[in-house]
mmCIF file of C-alpha atoms and ligand atoms in Angstrom:
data_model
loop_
_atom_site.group_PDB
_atom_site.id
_atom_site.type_symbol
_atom_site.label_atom_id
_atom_site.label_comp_id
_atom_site.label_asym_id
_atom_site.label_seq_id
_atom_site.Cartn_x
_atom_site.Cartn_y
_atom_site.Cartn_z
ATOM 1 C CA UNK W 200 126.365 94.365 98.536
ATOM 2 C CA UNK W 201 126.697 90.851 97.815
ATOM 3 C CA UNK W 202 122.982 89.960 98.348
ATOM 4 C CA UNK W 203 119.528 89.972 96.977
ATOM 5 C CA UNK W 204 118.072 93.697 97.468
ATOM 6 C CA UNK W 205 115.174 91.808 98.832
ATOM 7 C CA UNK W 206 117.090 90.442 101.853
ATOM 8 C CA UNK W 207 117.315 93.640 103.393
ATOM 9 C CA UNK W 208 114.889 94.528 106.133
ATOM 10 C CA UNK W 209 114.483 98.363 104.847
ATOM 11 C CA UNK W 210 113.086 96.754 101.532
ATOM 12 C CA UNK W 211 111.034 94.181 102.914
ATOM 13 C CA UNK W 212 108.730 96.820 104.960
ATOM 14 C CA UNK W 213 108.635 98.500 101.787
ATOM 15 C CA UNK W 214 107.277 95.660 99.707
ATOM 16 C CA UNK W 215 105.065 94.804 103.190
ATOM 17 C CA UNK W 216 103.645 98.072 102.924
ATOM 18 C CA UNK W 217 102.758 97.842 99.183
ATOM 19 C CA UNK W 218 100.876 94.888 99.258
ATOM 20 C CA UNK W 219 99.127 95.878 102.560
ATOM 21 C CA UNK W 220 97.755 99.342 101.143
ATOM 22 C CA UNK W 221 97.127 97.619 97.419
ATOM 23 C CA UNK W 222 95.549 95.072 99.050
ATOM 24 C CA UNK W 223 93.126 97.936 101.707
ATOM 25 C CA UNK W 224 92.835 99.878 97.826
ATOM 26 C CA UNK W 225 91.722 96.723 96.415
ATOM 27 C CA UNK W 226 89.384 96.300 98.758
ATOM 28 C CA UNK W 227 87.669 99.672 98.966
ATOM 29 C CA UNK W 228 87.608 99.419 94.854
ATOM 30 C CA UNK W 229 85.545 96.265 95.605
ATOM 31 C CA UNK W 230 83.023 97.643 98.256
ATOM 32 C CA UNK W 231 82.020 100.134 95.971
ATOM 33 C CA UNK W 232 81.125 97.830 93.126
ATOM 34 C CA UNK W 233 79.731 95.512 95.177
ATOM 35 C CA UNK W 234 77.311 98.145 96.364
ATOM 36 C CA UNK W 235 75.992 98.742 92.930
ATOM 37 C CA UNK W 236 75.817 95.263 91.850
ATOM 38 C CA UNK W 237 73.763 94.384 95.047
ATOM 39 C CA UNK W 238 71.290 96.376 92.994
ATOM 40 C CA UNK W 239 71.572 99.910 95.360
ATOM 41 C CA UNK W 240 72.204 103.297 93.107
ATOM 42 C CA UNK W 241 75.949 104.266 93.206
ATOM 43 C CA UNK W 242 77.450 105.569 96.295
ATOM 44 C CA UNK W 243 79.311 108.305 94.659
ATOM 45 C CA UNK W 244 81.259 108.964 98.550
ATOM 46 C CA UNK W 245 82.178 105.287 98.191
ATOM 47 C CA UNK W 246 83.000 105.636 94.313
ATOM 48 C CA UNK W 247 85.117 109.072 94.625
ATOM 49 C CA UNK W 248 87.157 107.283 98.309
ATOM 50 C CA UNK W 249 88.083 104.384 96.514
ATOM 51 C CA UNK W 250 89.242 106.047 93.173
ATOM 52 C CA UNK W 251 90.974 109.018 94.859
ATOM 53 C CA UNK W 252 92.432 106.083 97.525
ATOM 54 C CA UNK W 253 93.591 103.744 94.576
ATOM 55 C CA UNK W 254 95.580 106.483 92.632
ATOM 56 C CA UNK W 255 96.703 107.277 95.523
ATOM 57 C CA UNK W 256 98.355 104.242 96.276
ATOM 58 C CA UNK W 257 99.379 103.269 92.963
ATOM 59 C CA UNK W 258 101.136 106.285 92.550
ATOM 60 C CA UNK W 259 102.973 105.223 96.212
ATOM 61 C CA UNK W 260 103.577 102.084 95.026
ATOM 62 C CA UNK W 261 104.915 102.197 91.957
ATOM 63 C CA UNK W 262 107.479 105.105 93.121
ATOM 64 C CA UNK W 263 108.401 102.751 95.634
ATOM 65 C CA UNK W 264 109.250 100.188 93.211
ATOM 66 C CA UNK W 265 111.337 102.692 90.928
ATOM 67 C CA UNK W 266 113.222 103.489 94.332
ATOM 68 C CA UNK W 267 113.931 99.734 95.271
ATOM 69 C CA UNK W 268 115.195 99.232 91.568
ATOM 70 C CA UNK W 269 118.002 102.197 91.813
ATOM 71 C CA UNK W 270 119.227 103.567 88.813
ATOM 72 C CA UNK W 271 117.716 100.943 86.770
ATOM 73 C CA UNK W 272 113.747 101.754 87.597
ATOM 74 C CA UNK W 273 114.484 105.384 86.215
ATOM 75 C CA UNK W 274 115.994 104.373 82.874
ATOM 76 C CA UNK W 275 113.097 103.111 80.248
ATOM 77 C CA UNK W 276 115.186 99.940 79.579
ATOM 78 C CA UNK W 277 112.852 98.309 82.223
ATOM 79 C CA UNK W 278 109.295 98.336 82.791
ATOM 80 C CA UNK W 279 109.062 100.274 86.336
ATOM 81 C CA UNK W 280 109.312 103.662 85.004
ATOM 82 C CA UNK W 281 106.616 102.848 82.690
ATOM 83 C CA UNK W 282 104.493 101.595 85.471
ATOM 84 C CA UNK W 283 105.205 104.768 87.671
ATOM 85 C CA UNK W 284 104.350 107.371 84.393
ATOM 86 C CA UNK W 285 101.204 104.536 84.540
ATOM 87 C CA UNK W 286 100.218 105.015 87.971
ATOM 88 C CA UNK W 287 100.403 108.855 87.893
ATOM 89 C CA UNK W 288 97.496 108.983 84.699
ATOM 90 C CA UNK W 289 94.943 107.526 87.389
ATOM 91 C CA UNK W 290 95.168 111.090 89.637
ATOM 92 C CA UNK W 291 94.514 112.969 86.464
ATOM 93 C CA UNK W 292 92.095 111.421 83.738
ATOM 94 C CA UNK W 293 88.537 109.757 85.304
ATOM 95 C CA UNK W 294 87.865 112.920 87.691
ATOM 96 C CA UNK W 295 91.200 114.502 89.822
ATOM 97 C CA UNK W 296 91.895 113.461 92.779
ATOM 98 C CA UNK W 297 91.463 117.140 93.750
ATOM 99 C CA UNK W 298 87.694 116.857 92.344
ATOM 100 C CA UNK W 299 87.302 113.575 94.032
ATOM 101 C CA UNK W 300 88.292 114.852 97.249
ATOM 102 C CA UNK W 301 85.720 117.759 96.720
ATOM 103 C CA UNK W 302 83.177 115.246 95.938
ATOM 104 C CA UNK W 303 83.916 113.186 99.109
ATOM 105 C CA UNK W 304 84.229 116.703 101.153
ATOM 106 C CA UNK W 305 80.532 117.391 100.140
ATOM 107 C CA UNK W 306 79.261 114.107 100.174
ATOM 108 C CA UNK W 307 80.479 114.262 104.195
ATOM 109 C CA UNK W 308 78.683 117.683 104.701
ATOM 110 C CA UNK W 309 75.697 117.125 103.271
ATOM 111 C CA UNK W 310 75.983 119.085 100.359
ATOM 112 C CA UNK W 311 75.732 116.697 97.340
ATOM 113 C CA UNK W 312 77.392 117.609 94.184
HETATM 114 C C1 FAD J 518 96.460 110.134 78.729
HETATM 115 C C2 FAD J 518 95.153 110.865 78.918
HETATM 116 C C3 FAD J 518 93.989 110.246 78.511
HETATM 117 C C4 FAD J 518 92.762 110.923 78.647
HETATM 118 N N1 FAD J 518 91.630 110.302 78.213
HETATM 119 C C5 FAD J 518 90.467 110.960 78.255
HETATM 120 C C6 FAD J 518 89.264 110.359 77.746
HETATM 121 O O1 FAD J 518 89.288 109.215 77.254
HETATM 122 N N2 FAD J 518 88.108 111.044 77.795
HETATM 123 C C7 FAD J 518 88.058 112.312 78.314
HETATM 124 O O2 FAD J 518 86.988 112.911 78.344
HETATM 125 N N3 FAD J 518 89.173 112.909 78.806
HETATM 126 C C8 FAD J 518 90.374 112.263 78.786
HETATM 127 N N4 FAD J 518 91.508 112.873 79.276
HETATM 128 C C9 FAD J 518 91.413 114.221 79.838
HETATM 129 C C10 FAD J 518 91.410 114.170 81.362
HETATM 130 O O3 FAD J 518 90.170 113.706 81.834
HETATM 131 C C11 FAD J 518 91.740 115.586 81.863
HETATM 132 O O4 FAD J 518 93.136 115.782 81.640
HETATM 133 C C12 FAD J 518 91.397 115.729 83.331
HETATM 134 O O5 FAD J 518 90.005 115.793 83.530
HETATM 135 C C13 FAD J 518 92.010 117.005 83.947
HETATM 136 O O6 FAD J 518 91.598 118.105 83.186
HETATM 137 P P1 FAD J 518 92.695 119.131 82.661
HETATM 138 O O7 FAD J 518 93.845 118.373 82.092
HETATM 139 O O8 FAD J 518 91.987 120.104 81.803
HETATM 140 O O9 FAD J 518 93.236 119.819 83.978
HETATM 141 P P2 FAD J 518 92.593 121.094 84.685
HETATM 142 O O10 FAD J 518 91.116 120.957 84.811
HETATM 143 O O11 FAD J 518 93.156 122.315 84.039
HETATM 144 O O12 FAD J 518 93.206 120.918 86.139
HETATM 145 C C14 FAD J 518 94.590 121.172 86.435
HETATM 146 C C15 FAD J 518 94.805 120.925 87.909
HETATM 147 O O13 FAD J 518 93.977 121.798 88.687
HETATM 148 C C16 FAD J 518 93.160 121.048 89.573
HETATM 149 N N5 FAD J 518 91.843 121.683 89.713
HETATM 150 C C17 FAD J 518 90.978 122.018 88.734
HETATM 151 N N6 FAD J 518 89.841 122.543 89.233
HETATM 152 C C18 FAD J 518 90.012 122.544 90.588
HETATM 153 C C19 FAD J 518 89.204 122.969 91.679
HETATM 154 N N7 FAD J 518 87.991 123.477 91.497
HETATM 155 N N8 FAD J 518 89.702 122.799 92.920
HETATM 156 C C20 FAD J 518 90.912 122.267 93.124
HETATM 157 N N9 FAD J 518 91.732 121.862 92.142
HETATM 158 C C21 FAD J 518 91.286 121.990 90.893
HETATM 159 C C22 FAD J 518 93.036 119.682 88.928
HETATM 160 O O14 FAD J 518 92.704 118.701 89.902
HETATM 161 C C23 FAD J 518 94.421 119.507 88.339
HETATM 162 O O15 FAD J 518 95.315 119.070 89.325
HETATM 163 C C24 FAD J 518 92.721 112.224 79.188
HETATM 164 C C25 FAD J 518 93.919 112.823 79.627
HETATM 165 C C26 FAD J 518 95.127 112.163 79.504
HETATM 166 C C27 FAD J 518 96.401 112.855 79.968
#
């Protein structure tokens, strides 16, 4: 249409919204190492929250990124698709994120693991 994708409003909330929730993913990924390096044993509520959370939002992410690219984030002649296939590992390998959200579900009632 004669202009950078970017200079569209409908892709600048998207790329506002990626950084934003990377950034809150980032964040929770930090709080729970922090809390074991401050020398405390691992908060596995903490631990499952912010791995479930981060797959979560890489997966969001990176789909959002093949979207904004058209066409050319589906074909493997650029990296996005990669990145997406990528993102998607992190909700399978390392614990689900239907076992992490069991974990946090019993961590919340009291139940342990
Ligand atoms: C690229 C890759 C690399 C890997 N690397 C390693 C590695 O280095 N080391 C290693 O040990 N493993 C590795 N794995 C294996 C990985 O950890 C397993 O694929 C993962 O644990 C899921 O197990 P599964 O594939 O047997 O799925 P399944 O256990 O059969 O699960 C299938 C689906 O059912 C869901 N599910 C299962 N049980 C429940 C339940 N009780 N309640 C609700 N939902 C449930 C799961 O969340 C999943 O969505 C790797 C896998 C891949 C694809």
């Amino acid at each position: 249409f004669g202009r950078p994708i970017g200079d569209f409003q409908a892709i600048q909330h998207k790329l506002a919204d990626m950084y934003t929730e990377t950034e809150a993913a980032r964040n929770l990924t930090y709080k729970s190492a922090w809390e074991v390096d401050e020398g405390g044993s691992p908060n596995t509520m903490l631990a499952s929250m912010a791995k479930e959370y981060a797959s979560r939002i890489a997966v969001k992410t990176a789909n959002e990124a093949v979207q904004i690219h058209g066409g050319s984030g589906y074909v493997n002649d650029f990296d996005v698709e990669r990145f997406y296939r990528d993102a998607k590992i992190t909700q399978i390998y390392e614990g689900t994120t239907e076992i992490q959200k069991m974990i946090i579900a019993r961590e919340l009632q009291g139940k342990g693991f």
